[in-house]
PDB file of C-alpha atoms in Angstrom:
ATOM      1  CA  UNK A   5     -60.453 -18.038 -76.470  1.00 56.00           C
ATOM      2  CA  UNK A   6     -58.141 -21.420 -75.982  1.00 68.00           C
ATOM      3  CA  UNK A   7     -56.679 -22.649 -72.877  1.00 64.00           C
ATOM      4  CA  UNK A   8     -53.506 -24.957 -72.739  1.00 63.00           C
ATOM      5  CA  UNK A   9     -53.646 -27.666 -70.156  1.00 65.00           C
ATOM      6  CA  UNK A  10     -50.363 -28.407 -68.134  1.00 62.00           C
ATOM      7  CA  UNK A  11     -50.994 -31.891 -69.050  1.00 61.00           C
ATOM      8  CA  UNK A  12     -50.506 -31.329 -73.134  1.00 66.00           C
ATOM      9  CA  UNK A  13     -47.853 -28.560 -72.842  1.00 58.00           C
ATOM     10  CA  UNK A  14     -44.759 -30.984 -73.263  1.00 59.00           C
ATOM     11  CA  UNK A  15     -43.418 -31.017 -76.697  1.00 58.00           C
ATOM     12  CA  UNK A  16     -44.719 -33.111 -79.328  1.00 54.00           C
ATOM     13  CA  UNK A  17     -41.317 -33.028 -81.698  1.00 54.00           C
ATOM     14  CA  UNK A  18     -40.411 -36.863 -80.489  1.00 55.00           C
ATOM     15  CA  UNK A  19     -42.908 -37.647 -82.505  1.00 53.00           C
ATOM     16  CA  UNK A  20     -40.962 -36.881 -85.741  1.00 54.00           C
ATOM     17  CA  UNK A  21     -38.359 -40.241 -85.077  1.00 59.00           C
ATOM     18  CA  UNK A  22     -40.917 -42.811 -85.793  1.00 63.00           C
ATOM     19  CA  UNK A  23     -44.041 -40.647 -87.417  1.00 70.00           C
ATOM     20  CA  UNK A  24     -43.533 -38.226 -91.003  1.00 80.00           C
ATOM     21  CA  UNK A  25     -47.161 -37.416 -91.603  1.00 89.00           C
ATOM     22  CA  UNK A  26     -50.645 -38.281 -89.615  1.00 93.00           C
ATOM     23  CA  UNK A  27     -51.152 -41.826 -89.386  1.00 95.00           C
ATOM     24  CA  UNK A  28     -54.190 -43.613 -87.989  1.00 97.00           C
ATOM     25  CA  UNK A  29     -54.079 -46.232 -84.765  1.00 97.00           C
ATOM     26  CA  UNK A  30     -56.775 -48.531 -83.822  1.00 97.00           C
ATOM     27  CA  UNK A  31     -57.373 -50.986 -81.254  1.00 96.00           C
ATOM     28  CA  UNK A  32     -57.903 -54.275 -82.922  1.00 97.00           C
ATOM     29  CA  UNK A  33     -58.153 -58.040 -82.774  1.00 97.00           C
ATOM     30  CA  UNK A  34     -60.661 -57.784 -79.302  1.00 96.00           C
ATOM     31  CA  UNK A  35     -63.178 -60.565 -80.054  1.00 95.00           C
ATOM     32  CA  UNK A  36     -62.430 -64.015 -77.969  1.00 95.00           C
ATOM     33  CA  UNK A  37     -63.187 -66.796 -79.147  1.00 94.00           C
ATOM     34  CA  UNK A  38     -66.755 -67.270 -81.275  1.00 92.00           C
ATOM     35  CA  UNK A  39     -67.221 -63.517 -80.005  1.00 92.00           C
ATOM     36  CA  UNK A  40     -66.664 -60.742 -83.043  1.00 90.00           C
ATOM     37  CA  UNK A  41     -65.906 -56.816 -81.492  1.00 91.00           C
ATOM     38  CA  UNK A  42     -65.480 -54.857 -84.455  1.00 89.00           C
ATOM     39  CA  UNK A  43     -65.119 -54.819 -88.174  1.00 94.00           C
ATOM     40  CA  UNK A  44     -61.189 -55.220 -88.377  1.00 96.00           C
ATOM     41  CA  UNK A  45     -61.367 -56.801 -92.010  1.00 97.00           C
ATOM     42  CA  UNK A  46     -63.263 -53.376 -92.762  1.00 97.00           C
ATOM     43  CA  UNK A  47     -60.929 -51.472 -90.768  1.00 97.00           C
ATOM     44  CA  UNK A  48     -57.560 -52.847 -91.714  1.00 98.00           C
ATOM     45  CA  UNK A  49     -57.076 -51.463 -94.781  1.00 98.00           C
ATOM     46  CA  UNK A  50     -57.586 -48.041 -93.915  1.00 98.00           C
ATOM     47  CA  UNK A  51     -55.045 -47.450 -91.102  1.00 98.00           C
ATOM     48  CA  UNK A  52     -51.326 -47.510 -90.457  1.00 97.00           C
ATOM     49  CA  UNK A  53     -51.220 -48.893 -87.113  1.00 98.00           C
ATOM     50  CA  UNK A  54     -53.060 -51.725 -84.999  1.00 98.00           C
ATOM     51  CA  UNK A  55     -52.983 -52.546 -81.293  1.00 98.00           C
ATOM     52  CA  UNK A  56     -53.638 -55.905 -81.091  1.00 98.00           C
ATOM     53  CA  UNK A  57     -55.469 -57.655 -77.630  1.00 98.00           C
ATOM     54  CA  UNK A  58     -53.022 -60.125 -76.072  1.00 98.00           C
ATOM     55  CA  UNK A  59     -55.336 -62.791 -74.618  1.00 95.00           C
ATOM     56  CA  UNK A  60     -56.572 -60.163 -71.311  1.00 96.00           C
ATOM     57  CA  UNK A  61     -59.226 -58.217 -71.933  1.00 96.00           C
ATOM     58  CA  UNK A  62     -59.799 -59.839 -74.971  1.00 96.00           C
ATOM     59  CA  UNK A  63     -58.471 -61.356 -77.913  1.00 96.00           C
ATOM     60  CA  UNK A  64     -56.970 -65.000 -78.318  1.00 97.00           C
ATOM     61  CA  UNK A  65     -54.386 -67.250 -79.730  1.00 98.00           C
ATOM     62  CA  UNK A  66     -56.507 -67.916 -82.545  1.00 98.00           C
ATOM     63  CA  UNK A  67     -57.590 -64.117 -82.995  1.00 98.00           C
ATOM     64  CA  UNK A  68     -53.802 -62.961 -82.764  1.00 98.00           C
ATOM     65  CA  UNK A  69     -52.561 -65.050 -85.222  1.00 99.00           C
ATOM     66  CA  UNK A  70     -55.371 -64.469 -87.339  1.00 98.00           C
ATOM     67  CA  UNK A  71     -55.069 -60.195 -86.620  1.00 99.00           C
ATOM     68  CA  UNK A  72     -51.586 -60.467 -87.684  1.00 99.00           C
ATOM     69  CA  UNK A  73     -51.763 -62.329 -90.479  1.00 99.00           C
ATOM     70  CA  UNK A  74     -54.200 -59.220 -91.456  1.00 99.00           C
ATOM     71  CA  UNK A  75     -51.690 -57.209 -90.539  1.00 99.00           C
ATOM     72  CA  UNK A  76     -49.444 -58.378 -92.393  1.00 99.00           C
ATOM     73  CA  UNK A  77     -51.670 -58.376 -95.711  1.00 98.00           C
ATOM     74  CA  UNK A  78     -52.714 -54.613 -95.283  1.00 98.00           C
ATOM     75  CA  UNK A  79     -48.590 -53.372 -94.447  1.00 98.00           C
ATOM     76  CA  UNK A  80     -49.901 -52.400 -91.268  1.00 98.00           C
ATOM     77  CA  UNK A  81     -47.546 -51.670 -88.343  1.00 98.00           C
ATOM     78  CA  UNK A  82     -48.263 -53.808 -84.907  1.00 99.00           C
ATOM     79  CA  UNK A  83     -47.622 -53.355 -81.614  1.00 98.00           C
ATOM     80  CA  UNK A  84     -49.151 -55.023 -78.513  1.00 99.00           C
ATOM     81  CA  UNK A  85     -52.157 -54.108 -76.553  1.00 98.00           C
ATOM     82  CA  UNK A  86     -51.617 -55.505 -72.913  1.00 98.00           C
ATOM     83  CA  UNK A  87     -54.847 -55.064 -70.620  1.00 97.00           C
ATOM     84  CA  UNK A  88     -55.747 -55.796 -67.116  1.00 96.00           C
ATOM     85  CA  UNK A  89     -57.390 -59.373 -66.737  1.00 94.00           C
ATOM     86  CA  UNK A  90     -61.163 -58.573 -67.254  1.00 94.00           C
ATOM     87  CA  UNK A  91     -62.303 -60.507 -69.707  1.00 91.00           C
ATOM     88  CA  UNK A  92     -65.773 -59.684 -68.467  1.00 90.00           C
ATOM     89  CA  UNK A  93     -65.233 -55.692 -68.140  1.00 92.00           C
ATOM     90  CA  UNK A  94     -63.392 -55.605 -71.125  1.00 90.00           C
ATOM     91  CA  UNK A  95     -60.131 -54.066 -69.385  1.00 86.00           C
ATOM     92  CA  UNK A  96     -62.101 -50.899 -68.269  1.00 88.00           C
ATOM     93  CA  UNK A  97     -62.712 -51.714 -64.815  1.00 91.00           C
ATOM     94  CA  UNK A  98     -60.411 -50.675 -62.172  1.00 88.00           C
ATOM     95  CA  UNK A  99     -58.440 -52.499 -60.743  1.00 85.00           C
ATOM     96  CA  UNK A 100     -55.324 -51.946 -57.626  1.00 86.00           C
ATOM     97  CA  UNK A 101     -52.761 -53.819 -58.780  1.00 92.00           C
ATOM     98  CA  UNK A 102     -48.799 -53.329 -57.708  1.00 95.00           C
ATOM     99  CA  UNK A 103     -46.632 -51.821 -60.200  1.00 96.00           C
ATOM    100  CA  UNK A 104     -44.684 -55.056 -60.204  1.00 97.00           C
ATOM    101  CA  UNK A 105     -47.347 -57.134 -61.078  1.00 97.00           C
ATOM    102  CA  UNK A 106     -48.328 -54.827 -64.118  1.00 97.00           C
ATOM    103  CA  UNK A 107     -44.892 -55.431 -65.593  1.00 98.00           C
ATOM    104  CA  UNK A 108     -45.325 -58.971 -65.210  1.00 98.00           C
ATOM    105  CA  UNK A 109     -48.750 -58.736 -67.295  1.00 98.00           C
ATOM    106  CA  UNK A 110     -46.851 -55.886 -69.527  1.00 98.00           C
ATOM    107  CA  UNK A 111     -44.252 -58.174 -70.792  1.00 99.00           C
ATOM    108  CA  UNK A 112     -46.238 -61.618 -70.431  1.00 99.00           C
ATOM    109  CA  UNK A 113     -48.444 -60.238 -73.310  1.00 99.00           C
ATOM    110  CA  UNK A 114     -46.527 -58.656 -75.568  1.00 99.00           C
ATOM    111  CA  UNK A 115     -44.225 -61.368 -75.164  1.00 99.00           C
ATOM    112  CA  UNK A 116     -47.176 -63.662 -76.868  1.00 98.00           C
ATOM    113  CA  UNK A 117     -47.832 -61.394 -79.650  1.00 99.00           C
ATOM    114  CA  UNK A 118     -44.298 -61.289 -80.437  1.00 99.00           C
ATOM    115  CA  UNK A 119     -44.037 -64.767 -80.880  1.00 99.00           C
ATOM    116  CA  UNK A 120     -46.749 -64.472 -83.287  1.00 99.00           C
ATOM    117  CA  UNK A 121     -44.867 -61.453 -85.150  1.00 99.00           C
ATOM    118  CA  UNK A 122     -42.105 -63.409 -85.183  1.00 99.00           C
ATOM    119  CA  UNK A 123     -43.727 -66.416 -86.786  1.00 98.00           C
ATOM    120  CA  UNK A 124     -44.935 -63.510 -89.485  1.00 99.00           C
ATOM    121  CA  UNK A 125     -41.221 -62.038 -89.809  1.00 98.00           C
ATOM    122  CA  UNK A 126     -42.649 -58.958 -88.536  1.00 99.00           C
ATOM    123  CA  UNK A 127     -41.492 -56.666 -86.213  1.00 98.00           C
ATOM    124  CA  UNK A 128     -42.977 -55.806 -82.778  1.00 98.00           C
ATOM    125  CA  UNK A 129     -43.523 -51.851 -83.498  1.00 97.00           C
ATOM    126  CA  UNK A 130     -44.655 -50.505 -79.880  1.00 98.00           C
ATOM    127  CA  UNK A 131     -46.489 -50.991 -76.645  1.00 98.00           C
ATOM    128  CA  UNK A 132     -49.828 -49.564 -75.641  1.00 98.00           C
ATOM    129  CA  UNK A 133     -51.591 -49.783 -72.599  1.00 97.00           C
ATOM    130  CA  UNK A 134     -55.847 -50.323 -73.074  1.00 96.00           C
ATOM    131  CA  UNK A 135     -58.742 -49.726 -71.008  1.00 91.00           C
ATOM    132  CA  UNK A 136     -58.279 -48.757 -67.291  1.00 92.00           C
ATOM    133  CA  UNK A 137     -54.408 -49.724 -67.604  1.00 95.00           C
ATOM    134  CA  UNK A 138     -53.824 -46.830 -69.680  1.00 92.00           C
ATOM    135  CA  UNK A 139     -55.480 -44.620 -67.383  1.00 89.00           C
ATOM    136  CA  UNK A 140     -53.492 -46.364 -64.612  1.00 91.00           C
ATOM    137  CA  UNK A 141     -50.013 -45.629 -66.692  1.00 92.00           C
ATOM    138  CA  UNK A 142     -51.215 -41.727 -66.837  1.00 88.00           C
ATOM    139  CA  UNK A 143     -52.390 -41.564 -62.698  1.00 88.00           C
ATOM    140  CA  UNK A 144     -49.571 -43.676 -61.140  1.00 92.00           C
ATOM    141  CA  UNK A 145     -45.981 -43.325 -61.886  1.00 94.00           C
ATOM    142  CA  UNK A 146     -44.975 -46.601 -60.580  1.00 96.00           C
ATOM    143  CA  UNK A 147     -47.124 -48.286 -63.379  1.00 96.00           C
ATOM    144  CA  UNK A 148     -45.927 -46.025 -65.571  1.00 95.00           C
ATOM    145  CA  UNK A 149     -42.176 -47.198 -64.868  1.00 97.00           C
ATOM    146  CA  UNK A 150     -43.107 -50.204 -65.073  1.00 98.00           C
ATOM    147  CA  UNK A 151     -44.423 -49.921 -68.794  1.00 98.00           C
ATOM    148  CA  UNK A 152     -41.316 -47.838 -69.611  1.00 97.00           C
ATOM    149  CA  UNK A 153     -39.215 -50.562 -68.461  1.00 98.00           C
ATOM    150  CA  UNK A 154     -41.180 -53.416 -70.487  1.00 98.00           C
ATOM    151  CA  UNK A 155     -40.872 -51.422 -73.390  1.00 98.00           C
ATOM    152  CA  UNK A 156     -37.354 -50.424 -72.739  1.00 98.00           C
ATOM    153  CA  UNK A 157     -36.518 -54.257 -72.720  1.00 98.00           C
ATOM    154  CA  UNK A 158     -37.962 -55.310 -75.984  1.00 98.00           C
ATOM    155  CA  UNK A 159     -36.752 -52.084 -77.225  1.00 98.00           C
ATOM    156  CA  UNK A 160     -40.168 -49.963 -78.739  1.00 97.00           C
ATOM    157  CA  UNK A 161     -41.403 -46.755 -77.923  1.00 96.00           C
ATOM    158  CA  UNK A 162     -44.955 -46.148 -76.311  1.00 96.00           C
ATOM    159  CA  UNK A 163     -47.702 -45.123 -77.457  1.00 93.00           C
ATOM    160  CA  UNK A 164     -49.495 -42.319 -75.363  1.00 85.00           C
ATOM    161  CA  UNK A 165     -51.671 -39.950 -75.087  1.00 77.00           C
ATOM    162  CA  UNK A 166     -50.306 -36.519 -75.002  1.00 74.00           C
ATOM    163  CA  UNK A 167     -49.134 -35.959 -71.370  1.00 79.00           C
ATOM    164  CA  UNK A 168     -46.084 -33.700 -70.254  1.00 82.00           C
ATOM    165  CA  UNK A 169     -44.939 -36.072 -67.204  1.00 87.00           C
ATOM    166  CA  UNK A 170     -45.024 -39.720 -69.322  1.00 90.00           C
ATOM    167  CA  UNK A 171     -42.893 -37.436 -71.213  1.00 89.00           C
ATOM    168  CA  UNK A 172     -40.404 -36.787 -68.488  1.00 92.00           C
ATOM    169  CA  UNK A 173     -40.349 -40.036 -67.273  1.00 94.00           C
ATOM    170  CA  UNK A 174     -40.010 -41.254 -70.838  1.00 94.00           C
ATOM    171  CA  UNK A 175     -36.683 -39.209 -71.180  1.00 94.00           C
ATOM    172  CA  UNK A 176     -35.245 -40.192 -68.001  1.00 96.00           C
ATOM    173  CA  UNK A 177     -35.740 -43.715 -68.537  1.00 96.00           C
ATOM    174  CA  UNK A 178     -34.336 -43.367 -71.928  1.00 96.00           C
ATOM    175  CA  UNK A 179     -37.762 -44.843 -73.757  1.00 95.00           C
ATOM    176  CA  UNK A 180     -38.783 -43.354 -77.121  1.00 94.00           C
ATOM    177  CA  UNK A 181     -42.774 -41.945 -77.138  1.00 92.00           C
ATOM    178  CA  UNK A 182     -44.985 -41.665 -79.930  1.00 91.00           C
ATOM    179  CA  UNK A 183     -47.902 -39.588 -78.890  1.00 85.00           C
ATOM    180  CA  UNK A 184     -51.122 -39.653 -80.321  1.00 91.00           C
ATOM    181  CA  UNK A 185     -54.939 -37.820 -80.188  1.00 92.00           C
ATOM    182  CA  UNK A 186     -57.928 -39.480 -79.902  1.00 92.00           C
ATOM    183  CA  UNK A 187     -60.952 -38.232 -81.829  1.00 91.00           C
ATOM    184  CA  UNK A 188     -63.838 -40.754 -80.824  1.00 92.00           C
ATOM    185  CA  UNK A 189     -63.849 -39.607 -76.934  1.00 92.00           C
ATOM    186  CA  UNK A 190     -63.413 -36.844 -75.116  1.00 93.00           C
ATOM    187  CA  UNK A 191     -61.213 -34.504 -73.357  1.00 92.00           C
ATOM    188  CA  UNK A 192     -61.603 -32.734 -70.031  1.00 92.00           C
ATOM    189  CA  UNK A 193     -60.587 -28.860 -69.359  1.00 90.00           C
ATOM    190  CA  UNK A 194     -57.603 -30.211 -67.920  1.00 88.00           C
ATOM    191  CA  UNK A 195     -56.268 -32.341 -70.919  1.00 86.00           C
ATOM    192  CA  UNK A 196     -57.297 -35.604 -69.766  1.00 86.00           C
ATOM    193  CA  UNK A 197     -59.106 -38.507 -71.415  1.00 85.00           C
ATOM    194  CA  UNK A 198     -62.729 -39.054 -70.525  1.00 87.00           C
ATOM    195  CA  UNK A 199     -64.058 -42.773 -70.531  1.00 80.00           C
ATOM    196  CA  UNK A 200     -65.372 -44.032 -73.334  1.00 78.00           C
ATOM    197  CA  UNK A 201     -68.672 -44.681 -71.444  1.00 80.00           C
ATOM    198  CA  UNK A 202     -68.415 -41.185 -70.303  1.00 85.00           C
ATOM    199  CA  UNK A 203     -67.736 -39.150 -73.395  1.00 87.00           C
ATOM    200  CA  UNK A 204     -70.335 -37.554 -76.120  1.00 88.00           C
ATOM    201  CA  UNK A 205     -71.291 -39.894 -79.059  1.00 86.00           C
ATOM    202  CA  UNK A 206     -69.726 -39.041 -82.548  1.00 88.00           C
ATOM    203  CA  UNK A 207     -69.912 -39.983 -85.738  1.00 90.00           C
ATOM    204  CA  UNK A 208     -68.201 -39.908 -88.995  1.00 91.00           C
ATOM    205  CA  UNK A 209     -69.268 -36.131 -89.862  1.00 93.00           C
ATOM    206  CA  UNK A 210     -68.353 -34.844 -86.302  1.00 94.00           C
ATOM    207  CA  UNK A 211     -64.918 -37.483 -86.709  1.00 95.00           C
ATOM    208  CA  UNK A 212     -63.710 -35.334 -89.568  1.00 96.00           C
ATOM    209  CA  UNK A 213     -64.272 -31.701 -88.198  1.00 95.00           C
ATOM    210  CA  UNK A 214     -62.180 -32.395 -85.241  1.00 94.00           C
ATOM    211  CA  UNK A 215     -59.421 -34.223 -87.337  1.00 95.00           C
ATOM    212  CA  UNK A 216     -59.237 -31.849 -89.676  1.00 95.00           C
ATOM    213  CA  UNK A 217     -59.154 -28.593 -86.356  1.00 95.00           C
ATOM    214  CA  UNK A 218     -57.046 -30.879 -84.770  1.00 94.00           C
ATOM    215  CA  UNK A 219     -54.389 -31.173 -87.809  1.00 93.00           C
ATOM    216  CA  UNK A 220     -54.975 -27.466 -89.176  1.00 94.00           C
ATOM    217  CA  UNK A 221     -55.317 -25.346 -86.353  1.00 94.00           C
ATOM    218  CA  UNK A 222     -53.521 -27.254 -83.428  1.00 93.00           C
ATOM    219  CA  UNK A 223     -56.489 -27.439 -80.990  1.00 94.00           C
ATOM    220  CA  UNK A 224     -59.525 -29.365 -80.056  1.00 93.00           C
ATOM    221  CA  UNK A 225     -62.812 -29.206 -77.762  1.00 92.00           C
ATOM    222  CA  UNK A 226     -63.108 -30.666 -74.822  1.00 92.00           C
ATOM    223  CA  UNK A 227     -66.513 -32.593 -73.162  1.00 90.00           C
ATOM    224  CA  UNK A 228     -67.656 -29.142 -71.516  1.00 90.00           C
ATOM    225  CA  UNK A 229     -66.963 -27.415 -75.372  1.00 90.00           C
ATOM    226  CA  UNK A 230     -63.826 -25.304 -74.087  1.00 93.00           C
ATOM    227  CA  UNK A 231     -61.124 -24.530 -76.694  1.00 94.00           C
ATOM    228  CA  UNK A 232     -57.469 -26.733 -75.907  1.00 93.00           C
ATOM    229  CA  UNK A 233     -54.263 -26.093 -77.462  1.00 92.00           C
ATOM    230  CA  UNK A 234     -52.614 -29.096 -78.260  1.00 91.00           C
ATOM    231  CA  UNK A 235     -49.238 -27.757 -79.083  1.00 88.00           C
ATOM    232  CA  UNK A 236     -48.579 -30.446 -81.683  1.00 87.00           C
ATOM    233  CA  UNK A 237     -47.486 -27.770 -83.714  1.00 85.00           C
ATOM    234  CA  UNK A 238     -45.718 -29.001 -87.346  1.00 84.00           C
ATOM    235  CA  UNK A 239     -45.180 -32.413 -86.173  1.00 85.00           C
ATOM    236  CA  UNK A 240     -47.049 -35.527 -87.273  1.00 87.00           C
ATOM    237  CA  UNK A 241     -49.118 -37.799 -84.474  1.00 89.00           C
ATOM    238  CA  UNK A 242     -51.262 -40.660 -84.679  1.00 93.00           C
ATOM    239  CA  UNK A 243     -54.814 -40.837 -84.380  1.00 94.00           C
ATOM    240  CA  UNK A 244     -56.456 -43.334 -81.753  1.00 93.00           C
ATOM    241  CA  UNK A 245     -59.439 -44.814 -83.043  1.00 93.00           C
ATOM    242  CA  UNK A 246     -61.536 -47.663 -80.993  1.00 91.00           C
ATOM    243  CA  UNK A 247     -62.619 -50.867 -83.293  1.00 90.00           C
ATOM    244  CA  UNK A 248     -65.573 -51.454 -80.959  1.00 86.00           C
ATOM    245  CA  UNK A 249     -68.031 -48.481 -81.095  1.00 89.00           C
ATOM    246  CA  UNK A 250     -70.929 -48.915 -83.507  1.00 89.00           C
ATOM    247  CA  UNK A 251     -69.860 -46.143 -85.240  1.00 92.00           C
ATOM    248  CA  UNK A 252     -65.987 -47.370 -85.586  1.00 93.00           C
ATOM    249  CA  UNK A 253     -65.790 -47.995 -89.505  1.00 96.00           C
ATOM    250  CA  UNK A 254     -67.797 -44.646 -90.372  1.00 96.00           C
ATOM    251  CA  UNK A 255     -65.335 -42.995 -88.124  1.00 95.00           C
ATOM    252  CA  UNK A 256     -61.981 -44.542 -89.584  1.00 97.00           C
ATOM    253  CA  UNK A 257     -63.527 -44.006 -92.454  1.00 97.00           C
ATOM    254  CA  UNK A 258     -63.885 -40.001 -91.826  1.00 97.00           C
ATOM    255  CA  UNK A 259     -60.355 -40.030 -90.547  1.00 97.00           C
ATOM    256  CA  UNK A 260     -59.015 -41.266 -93.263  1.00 97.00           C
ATOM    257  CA  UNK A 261     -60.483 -38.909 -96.015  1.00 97.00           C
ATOM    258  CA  UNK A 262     -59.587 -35.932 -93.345  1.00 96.00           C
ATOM    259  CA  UNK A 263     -55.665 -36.793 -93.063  1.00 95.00           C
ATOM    260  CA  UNK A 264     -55.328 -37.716 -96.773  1.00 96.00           C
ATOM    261  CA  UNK A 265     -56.540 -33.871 -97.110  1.00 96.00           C
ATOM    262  CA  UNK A 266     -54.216 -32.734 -94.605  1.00 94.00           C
ATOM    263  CA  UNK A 267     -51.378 -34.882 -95.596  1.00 94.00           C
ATOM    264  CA  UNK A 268     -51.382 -33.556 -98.473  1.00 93.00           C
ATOM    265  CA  UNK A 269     -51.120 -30.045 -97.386  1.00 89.00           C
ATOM    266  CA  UNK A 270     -48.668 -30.345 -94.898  1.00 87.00           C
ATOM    267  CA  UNK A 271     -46.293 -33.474 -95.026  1.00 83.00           C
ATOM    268  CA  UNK A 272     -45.944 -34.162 -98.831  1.00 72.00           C
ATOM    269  CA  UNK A 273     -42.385 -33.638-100.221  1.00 61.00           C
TER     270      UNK A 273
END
């Protein structure tokens, strides 16, 4: 028996504007400094497209132009990756701050890395939120206007998790969505993300089984094992991977072989 959450039940056909067959995401470029967090000349070549840390809850001017440039090597699409100022939580601490103020940090960031795509001749290919500030986006819908209407001026969709009112707000504002599943953490009963810190370990092995369910049969399992539709249907998403787990390259790695396979099944012409 499956369950569909309110949360995932808006439609996932927007997806088919930007996306044509499963792609892979990952968070990358969020060292600072002398610090490393993550393999991301191991990971690079294996996805389609990076988040890269603007400078806030981590990453640097050195480290952006640097992630780029890698970028840039691999044909990988970028978009920014705008956190709360934590430096020392890493973006996943939470934090009150007005809906005003988030669209300052919003646009201050992205604004940085675009100056760096620009110095590439790339384009600037979306907006995602990280850490806590994505939750934020998903709990408060004055943050999540405020995103919309960053994105809305340097004209790129979001990237979100699947979630029926971004979606509505999304349409209204007139801002394009590209929604995506993550496979490295969790999912609660009611279709919401679980923290990282809060979420079952996985691997590469357990990385492919739920790409490949979540690709072939439209569902996944959530932290307390119950059965979600996803109602992804046909259409292509993106897959959310995180650069700084220990396991990150085994599990890019896994997601890669697993939507090869299912590319191949379902979105070759």
């Amino acid at each position: 028996m499956s369950i569909t959450p309110e949360l995932l039940s808006g439609s996932a056909d927007i997806n088919s504007k930007y996306e044509t067959k499963l792609g892979i995401v990952c968070d990358m470029g969020e060292g600072y400094g002398k610090w490393k967090m993550g393999p991301d000349e191991d990971i690079m070549p294996l996805i389609d497209v990076a988040n890269i840390a603007c400078g806030f809850h981590a990453g640097d001017f050195n480290i952006m132009a640097k992630t780029v440039k890698l970028a840039k090597e691999h044909g990988v699409k970028v978009g920014s990756h705008p956190g709360l100022p934590d430096l020392l939580g890493f973006g996943r601490r939470k934090w009150d701050i007005p809906a005003d103020e988030v669209f300052n940090l919003i646009m201050y960031q992205t604004g940085a890395l675009k100056a760096f795509l620009d110095a590439e001749g790339m384009p600037l290919n979306h907006i995602k939120a990280h850490g806590e500030l994505f939750f934020y986006v998903a709990r408060d819908e004055g943050v999540m206007r405020a995103l919309m209407k960053a994105a809305k001026i340097f004209d790129v969709p979001v990237i979100v998790a699947k979630n029926k009112r971004i979606q509505e707000v999304a349409e209204e504002m007139g801002v394009d969505l590209i929604q995506e599943l993550y496979v490295d953490v969790d999912y609660s009963n009611e279709g919401h993300l679980v923290p990282v810190q809060q979420s079952r370990p996985k691997n590469g092995e357990i990385i492919y089984d739920l790409v490949k369910t979540a690709a072939l049969e439209d569902t996944i399992t959530s932290v307390d094992n119950t059965v979600l539709n996803l109602n992804f249907g046909e259409n292509p998403f993106l897959l959310c991977l995180h650069s700084d787990m220990p396991t990150a390259l085994d599990n890019v790695k896994a997601s890669r072989r697993a939507i090869d396979e299912v590319n191949a099944i379902k979105y070759t012409k």
